[in-house]
PDB file of C-alpha atoms and ligand atoms in Angstrom:
ATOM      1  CA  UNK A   4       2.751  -8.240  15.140  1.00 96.00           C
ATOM      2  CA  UNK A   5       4.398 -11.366  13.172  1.00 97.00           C
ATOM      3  CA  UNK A   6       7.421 -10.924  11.853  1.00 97.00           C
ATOM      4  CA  UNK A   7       8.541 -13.216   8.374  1.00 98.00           C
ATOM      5  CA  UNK A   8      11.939 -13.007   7.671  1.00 97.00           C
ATOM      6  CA  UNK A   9      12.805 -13.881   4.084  1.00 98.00           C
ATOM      7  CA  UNK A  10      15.825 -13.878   2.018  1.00 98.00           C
ATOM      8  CA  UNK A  11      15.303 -11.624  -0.464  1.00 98.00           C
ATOM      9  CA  UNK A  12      12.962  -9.050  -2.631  1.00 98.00           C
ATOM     10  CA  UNK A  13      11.861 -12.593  -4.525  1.00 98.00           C
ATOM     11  CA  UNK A  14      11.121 -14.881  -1.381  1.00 98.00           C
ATOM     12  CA  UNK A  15       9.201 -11.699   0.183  1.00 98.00           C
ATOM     13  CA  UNK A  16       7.130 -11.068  -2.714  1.00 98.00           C
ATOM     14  CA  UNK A  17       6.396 -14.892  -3.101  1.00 98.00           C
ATOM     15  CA  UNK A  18       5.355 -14.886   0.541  1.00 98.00           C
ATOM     16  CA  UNK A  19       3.057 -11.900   0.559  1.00 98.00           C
ATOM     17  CA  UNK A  20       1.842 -13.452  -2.363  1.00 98.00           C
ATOM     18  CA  UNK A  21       0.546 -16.676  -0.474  1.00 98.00           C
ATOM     19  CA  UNK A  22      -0.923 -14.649   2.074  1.00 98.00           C
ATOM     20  CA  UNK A  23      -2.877 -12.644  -0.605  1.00 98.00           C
ATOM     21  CA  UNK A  24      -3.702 -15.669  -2.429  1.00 98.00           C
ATOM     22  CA  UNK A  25      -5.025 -17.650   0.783  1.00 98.00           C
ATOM     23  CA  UNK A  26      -7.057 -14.913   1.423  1.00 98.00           C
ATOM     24  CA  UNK A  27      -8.897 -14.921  -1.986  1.00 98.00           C
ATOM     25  CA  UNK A  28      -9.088 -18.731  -2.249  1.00 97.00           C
ATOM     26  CA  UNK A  29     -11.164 -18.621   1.312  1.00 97.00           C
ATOM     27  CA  UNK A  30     -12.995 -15.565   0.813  1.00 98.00           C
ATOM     28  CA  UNK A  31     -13.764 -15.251  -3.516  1.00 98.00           C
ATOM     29  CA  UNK A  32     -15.368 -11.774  -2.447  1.00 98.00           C
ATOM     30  CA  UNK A  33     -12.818 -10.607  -0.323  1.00 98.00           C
ATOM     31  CA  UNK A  34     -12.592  -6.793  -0.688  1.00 98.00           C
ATOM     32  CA  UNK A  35      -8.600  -5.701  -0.443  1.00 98.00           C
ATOM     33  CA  UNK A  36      -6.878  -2.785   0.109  1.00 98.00           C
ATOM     34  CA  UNK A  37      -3.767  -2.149  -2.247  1.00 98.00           C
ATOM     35  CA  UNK A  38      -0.479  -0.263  -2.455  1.00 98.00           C
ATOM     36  CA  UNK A  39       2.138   1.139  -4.925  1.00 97.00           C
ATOM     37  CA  UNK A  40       5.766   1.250  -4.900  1.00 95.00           C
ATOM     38  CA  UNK A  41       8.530  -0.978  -5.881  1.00 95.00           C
ATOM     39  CA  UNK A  42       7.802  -3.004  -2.616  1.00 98.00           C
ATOM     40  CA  UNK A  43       4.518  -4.657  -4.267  1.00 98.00           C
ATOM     41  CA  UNK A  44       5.402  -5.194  -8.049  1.00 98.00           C
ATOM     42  CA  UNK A  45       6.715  -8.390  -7.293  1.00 98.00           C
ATOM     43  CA  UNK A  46       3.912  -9.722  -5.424  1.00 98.00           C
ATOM     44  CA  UNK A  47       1.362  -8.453  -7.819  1.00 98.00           C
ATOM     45  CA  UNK A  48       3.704 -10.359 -10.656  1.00 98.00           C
ATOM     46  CA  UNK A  49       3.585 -13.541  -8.398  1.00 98.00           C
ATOM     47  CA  UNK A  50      -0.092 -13.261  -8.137  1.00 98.00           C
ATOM     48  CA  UNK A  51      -0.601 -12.346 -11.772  1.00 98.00           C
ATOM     49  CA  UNK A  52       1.439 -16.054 -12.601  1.00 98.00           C
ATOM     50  CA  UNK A  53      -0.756 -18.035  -9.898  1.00 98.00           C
ATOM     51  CA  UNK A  54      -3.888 -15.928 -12.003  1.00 98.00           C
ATOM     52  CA  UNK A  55      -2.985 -16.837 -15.157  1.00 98.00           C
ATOM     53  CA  UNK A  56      -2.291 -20.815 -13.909  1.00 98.00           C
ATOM     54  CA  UNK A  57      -6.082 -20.977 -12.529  1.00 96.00           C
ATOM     55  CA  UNK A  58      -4.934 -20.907  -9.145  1.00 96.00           C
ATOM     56  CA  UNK A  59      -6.142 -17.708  -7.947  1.00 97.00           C
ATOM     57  CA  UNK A  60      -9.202 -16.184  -8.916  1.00 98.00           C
ATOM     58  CA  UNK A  61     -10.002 -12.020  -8.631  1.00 98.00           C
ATOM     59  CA  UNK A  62     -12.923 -12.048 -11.034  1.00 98.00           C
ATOM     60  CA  UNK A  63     -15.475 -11.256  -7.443  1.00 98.00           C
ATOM     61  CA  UNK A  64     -12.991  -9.526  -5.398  1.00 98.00           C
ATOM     62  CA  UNK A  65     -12.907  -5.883  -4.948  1.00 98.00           C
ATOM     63  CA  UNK A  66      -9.691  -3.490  -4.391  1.00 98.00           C
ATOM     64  CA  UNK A  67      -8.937   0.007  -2.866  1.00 98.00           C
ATOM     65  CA  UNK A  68      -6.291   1.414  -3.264  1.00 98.00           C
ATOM     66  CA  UNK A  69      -4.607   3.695  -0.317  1.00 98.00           C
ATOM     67  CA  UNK A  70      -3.175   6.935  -2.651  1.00 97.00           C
ATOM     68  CA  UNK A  71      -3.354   9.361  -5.538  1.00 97.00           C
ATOM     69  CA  UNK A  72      -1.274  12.549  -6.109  1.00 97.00           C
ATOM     70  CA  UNK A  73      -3.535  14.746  -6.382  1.00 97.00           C
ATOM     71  CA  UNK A  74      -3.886  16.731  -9.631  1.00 95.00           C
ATOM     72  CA  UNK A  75      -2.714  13.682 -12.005  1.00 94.00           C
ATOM     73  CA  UNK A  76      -5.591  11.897 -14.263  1.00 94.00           C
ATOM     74  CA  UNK A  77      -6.197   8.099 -14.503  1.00 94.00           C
ATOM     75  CA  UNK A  78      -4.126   7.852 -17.493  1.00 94.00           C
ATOM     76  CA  UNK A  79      -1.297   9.918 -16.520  1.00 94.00           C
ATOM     77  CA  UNK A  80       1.877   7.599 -16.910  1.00 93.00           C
ATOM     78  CA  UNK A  81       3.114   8.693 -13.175  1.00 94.00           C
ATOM     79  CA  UNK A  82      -0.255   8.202 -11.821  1.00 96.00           C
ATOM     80  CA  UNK A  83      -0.626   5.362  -9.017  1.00 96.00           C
ATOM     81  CA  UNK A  84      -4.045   4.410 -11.481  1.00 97.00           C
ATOM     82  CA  UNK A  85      -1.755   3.601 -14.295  1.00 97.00           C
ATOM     83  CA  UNK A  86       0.614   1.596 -11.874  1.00 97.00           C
ATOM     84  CA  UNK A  87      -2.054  -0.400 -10.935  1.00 98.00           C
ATOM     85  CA  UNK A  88      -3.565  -0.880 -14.233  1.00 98.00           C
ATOM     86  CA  UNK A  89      -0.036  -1.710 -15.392  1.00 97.00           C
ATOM     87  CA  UNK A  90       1.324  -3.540 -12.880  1.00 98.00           C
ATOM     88  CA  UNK A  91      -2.039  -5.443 -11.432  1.00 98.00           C
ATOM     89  CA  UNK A  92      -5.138  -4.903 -12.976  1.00 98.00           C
ATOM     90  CA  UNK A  93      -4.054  -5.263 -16.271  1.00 98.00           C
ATOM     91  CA  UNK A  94      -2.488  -8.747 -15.725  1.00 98.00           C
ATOM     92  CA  UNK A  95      -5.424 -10.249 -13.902  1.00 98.00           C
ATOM     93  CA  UNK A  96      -9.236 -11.306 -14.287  1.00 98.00           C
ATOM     94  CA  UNK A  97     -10.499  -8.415 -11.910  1.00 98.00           C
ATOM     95  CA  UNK A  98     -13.329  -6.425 -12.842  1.00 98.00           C
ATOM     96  CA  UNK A  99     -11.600  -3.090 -13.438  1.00 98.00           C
ATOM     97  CA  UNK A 100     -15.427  -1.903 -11.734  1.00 98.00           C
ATOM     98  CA  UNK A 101     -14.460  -3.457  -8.625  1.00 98.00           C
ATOM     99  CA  UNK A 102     -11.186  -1.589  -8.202  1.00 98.00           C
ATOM    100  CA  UNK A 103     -11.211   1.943  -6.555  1.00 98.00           C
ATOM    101  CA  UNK A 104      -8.293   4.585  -6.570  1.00 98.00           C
ATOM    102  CA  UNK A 105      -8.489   8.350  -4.792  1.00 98.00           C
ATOM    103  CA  UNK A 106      -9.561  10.631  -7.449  1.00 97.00           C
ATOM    104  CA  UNK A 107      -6.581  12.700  -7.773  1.00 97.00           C
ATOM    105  CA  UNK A 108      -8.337  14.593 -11.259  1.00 97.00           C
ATOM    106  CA  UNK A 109     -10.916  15.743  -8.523  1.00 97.00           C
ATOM    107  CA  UNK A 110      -8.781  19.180  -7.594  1.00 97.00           C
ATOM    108  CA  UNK A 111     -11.679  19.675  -5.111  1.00 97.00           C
ATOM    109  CA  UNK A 112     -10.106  17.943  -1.827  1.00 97.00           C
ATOM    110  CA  UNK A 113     -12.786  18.084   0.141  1.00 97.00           C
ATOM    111  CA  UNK A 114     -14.980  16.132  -1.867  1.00 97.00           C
ATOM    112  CA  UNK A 115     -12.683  13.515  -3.680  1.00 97.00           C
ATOM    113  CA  UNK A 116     -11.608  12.428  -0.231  1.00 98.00           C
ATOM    114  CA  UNK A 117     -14.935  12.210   1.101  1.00 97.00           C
ATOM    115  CA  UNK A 118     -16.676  10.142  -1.942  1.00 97.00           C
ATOM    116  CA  UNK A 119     -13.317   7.895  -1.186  1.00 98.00           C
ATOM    117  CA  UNK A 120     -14.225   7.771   2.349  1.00 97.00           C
ATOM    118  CA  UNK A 121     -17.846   7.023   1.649  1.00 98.00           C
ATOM    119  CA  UNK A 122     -17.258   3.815  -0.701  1.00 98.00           C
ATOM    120  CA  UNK A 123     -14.375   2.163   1.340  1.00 98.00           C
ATOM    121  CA  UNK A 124     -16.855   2.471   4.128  1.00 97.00           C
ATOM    122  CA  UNK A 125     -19.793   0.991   2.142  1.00 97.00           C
ATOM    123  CA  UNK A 126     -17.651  -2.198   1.045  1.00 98.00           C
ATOM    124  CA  UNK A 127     -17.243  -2.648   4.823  1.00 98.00           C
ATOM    125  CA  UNK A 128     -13.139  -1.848   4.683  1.00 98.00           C
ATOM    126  CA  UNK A 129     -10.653  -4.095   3.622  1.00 98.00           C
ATOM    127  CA  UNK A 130     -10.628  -8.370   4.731  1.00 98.00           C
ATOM    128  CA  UNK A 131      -6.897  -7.558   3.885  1.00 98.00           C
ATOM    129  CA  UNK A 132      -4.964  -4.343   3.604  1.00 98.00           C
ATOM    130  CA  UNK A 133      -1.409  -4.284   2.031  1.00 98.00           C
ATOM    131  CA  UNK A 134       1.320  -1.463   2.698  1.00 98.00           C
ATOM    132  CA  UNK A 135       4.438  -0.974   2.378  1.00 98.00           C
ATOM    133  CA  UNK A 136       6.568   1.441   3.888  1.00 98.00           C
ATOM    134  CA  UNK A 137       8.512   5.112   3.252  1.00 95.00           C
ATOM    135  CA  UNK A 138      12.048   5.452   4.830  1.00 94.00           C
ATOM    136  CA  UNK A 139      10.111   7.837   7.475  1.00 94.00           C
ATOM    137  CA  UNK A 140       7.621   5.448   8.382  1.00 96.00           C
ATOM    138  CA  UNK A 141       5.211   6.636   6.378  1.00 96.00           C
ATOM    139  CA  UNK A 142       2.111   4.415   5.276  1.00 97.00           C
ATOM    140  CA  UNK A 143       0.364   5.482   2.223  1.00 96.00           C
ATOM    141  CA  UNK A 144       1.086   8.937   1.775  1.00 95.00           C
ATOM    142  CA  UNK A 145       0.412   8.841   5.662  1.00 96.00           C
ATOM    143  CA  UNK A 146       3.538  11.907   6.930  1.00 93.00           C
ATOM    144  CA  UNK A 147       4.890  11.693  10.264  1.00 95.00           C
ATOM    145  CA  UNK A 148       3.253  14.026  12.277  1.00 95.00           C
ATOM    146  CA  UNK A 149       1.662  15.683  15.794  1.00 96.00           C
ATOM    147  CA  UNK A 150      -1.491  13.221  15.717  1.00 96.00           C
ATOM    148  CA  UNK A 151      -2.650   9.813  13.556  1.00 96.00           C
ATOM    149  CA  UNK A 152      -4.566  10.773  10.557  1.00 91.00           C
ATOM    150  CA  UNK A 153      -8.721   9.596  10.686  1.00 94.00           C
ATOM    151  CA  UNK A 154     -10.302   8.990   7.144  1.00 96.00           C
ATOM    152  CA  UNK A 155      -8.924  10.048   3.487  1.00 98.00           C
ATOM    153  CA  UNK A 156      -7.312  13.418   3.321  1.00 97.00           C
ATOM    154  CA  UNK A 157      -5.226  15.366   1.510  1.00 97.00           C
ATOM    155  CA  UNK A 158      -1.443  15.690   2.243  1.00 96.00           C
ATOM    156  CA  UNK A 159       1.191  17.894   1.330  1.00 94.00           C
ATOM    157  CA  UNK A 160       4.119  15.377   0.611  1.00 92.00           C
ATOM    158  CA  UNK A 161       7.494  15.898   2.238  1.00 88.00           C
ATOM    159  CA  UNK A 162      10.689  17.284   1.139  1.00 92.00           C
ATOM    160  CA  UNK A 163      12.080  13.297   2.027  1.00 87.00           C
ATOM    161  CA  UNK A 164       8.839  11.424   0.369  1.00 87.00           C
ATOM    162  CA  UNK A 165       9.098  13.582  -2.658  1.00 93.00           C
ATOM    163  CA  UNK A 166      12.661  12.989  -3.027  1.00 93.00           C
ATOM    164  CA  UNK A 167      11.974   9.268  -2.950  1.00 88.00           C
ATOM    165  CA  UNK A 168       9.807   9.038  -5.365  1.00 89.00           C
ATOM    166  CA  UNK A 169      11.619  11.357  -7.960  1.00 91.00           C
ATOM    167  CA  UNK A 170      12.973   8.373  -8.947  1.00 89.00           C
ATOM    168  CA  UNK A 171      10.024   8.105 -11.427  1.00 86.00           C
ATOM    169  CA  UNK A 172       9.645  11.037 -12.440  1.00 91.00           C
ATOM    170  CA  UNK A 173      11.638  12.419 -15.395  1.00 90.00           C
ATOM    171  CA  UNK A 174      12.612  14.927 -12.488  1.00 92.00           C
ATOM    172  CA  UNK A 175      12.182  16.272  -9.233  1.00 94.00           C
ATOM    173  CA  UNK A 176      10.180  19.450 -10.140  1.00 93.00           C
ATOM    174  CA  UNK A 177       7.715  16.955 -11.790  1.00 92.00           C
ATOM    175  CA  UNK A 178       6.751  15.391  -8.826  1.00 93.00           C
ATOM    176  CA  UNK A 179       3.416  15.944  -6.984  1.00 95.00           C
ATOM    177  CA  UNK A 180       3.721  18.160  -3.715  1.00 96.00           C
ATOM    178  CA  UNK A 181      -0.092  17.033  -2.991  1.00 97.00           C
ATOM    179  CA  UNK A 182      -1.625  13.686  -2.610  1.00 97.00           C
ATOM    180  CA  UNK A 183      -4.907  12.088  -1.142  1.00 98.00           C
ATOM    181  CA  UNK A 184      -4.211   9.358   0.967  1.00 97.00           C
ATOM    182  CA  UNK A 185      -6.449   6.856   2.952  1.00 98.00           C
ATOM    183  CA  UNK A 186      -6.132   8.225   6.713  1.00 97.00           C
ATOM    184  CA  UNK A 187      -4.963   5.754   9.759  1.00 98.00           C
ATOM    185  CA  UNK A 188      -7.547   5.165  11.646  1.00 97.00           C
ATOM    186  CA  UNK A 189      -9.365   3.443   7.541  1.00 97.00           C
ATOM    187  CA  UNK A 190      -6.014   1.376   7.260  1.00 98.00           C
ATOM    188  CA  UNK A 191      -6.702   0.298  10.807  1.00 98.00           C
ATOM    189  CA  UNK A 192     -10.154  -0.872  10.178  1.00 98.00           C
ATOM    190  CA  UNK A 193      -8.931  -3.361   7.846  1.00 98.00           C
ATOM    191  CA  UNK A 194      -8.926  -6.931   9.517  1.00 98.00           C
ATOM    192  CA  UNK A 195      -5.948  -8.130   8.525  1.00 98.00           C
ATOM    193  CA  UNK A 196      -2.842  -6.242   7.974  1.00 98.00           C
ATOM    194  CA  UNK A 197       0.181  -7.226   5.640  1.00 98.00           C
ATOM    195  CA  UNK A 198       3.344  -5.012   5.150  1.00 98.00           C
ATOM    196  CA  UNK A 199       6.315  -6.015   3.072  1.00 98.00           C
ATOM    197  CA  UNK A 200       9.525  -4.163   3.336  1.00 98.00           C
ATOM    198  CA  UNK A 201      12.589  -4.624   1.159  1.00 98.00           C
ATOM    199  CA  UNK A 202      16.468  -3.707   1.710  1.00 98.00           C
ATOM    200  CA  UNK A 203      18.844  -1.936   4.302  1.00 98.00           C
ATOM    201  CA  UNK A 204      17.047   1.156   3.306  1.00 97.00           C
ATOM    202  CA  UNK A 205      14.201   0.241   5.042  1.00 98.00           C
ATOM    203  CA  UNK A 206      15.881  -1.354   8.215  1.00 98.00           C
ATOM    204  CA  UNK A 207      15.573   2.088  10.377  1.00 98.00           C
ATOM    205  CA  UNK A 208      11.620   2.069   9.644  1.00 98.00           C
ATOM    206  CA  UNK A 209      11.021  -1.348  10.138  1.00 98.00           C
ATOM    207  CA  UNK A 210      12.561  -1.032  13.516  1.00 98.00           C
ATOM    208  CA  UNK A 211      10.574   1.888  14.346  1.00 98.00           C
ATOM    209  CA  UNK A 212       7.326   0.356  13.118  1.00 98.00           C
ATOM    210  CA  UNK A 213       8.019  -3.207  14.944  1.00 98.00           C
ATOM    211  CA  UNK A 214      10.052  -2.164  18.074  1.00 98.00           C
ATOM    212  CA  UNK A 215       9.976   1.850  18.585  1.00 98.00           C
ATOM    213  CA  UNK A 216       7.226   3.613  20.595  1.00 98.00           C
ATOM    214  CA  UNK A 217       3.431   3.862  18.830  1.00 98.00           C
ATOM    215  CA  UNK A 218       3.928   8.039  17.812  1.00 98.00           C
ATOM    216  CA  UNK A 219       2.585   9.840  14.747  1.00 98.00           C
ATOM    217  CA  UNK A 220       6.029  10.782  14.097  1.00 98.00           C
ATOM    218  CA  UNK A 221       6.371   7.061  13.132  1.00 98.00           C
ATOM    219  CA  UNK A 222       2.992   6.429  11.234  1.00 98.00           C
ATOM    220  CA  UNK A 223       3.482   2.756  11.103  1.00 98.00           C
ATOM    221  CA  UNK A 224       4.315   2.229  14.196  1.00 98.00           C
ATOM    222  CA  UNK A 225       0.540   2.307  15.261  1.00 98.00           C
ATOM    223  CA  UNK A 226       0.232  -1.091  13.491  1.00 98.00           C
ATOM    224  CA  UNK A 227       1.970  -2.312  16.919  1.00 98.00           C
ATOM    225  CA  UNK A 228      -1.544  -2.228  18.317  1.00 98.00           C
ATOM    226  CA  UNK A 229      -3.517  -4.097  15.268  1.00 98.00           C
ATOM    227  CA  UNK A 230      -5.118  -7.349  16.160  1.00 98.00           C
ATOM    228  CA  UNK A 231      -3.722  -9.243  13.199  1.00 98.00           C
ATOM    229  CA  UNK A 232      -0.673  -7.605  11.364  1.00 98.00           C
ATOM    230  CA  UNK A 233       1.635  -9.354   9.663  1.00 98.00           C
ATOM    231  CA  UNK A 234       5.118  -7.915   8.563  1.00 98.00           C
ATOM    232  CA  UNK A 235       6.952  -9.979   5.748  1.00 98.00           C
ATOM    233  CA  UNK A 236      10.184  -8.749   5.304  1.00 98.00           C
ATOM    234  CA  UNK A 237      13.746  -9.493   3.856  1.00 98.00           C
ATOM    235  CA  UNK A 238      16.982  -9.679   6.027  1.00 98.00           C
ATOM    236  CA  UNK A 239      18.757  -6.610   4.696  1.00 98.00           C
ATOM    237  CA  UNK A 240      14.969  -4.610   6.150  1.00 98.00           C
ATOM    238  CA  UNK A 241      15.311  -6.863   9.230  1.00 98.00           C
ATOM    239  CA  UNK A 242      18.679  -5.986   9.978  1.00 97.00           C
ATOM    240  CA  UNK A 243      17.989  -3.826  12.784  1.00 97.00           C
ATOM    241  CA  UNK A 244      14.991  -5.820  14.492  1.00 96.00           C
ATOM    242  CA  UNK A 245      16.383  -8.670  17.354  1.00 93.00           C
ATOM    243  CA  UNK A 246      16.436 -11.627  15.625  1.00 84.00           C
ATOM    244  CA  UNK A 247      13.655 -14.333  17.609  1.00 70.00           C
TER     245      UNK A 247
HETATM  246  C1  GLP B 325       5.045   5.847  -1.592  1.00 90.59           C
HETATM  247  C2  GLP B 325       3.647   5.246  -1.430  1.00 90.59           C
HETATM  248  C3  GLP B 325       3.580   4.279  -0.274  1.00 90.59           C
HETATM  249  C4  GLP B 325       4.738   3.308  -0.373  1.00 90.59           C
HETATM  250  C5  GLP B 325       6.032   4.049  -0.211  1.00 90.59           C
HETATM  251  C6  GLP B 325       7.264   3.160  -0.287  1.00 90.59           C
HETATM  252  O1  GLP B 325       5.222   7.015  -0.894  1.00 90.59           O
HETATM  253  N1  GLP B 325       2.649   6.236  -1.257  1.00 90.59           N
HETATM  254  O2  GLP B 325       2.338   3.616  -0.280  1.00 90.59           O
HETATM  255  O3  GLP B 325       4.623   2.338   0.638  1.00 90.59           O
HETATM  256  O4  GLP B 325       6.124   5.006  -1.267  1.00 90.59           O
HETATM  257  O5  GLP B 325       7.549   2.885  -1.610  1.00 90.59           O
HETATM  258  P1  GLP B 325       8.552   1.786  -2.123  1.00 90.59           P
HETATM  259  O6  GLP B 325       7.854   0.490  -1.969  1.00 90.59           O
HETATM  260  O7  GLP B 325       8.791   2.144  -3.554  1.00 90.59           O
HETATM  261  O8  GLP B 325       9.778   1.893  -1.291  1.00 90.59           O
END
């Protein structure tokens, strides 16, 4: 695992953003694997800027992204579609064809997570898969639990995760208590791993996932054994972690 300290929210976002960006300027196909959250918005901004300048180019690259609640539609406001239409797609030249979310209108589990399961697979999994990370170590919607998760599944949220997120929902009750989430073992099949991680909140998980034991109960923690993981994060998330 390599660790990037940066300053700040700003200096990590700009950073993950060179990484993404170096990865599309050498591969113009390169299939990636997204995330939502507040830790990406400012790295999808960056690369929205560096888009609109010329200097990075989506218009052949393809995207999958790791989550959906399951039982919102596309163009539900608090869906993770409409984040990424809002916050990425929208703002770039990607072919909104190319980009793939869990299909959390599909109440039928079993199939929406295999169709999911079946296209990541055919696009040969992600050149480069970004994450970030939930104050239990969850990746994607990824709980801790007795054994690492294999391909896309559905999850019943926790009491911690769902608290999290309430922050964008008008309230609590409103939020999901379901989701479909790409399992570990897909998110390990990508070749090249970037996290980002942003404030003291995070500093107990980004210990766990960089220095604690590899255990379910820590889902990112099995990025430890990835052959190319990268972990860009700012001091106040470092805080914990032995400086090098
Ligand atoms: C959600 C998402 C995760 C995300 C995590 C942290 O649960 N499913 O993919 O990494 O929250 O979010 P944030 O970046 O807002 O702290």
């Amino acid at each position: 695992m390599r660790i990037v300290r940066t300053t700040d929210y700003k200096d990590m976002s700009r950073k993950a953003a060179n990484i993404i960006s170096a990865q599309v300027i050498l591969n113009p196909n390169s299939v990636l694997g997204l995330a939502t959250g507040s830790s990406p918005i400012g790295t999808y901004l960056q690369l929205a800027e560096w888009n609109r300048k010329g200097d990075c180019d989506f218009a052949h690259v393809s995207t999958f992204n790791l989550d959906e609640y399951r039982g919102l539609k596309a163009d539900d406001p608090q869906s993770y579609h409409y984040f990424m239409q809002k916050n990425f797609f929208g703002l770039v030249n990607i072919d909104i064809a190319n980009t793939h979310v869990p299909d959390g209108s599909n109440l039928d589990a079993e199939a929406a997570c295999a169709e999911y399961d079946r296209i990541v697979a055919e696009a040969g999994y992600p050149d480069l898969q970004l994450l970030g990370i939930g104050h239990n170590g969850h990746i994607g919607f990824n709980e801790p639990d007795e054994a690492f998760s294999k391909g896309t599944h559905c999850v019943d949220l926790t009491q911690s995760t769902i608290q999290a997120n309430s922050r964008l929902f008008d309230s609590i009750d409103d939020v999901p208590r379901q989701a479909y989430t790409m399992g570990v073992q897909t998110i390990m099949n990508a070749r090249r791993i970037l996290v980002i991680a942003s404030g003291a909140d995070k500093a107990d998980a980004v210990y766990k996932m960089c220095f604690g034991p590899v255990t379910p109960q820590v889902p990112a923690s099995i990025l430890q054994l990835h052959t190319n993981c990268t972990v860009v994060a700012d001091e106040d998330a470092l805080s914990l972690c032995p400086a090098e």
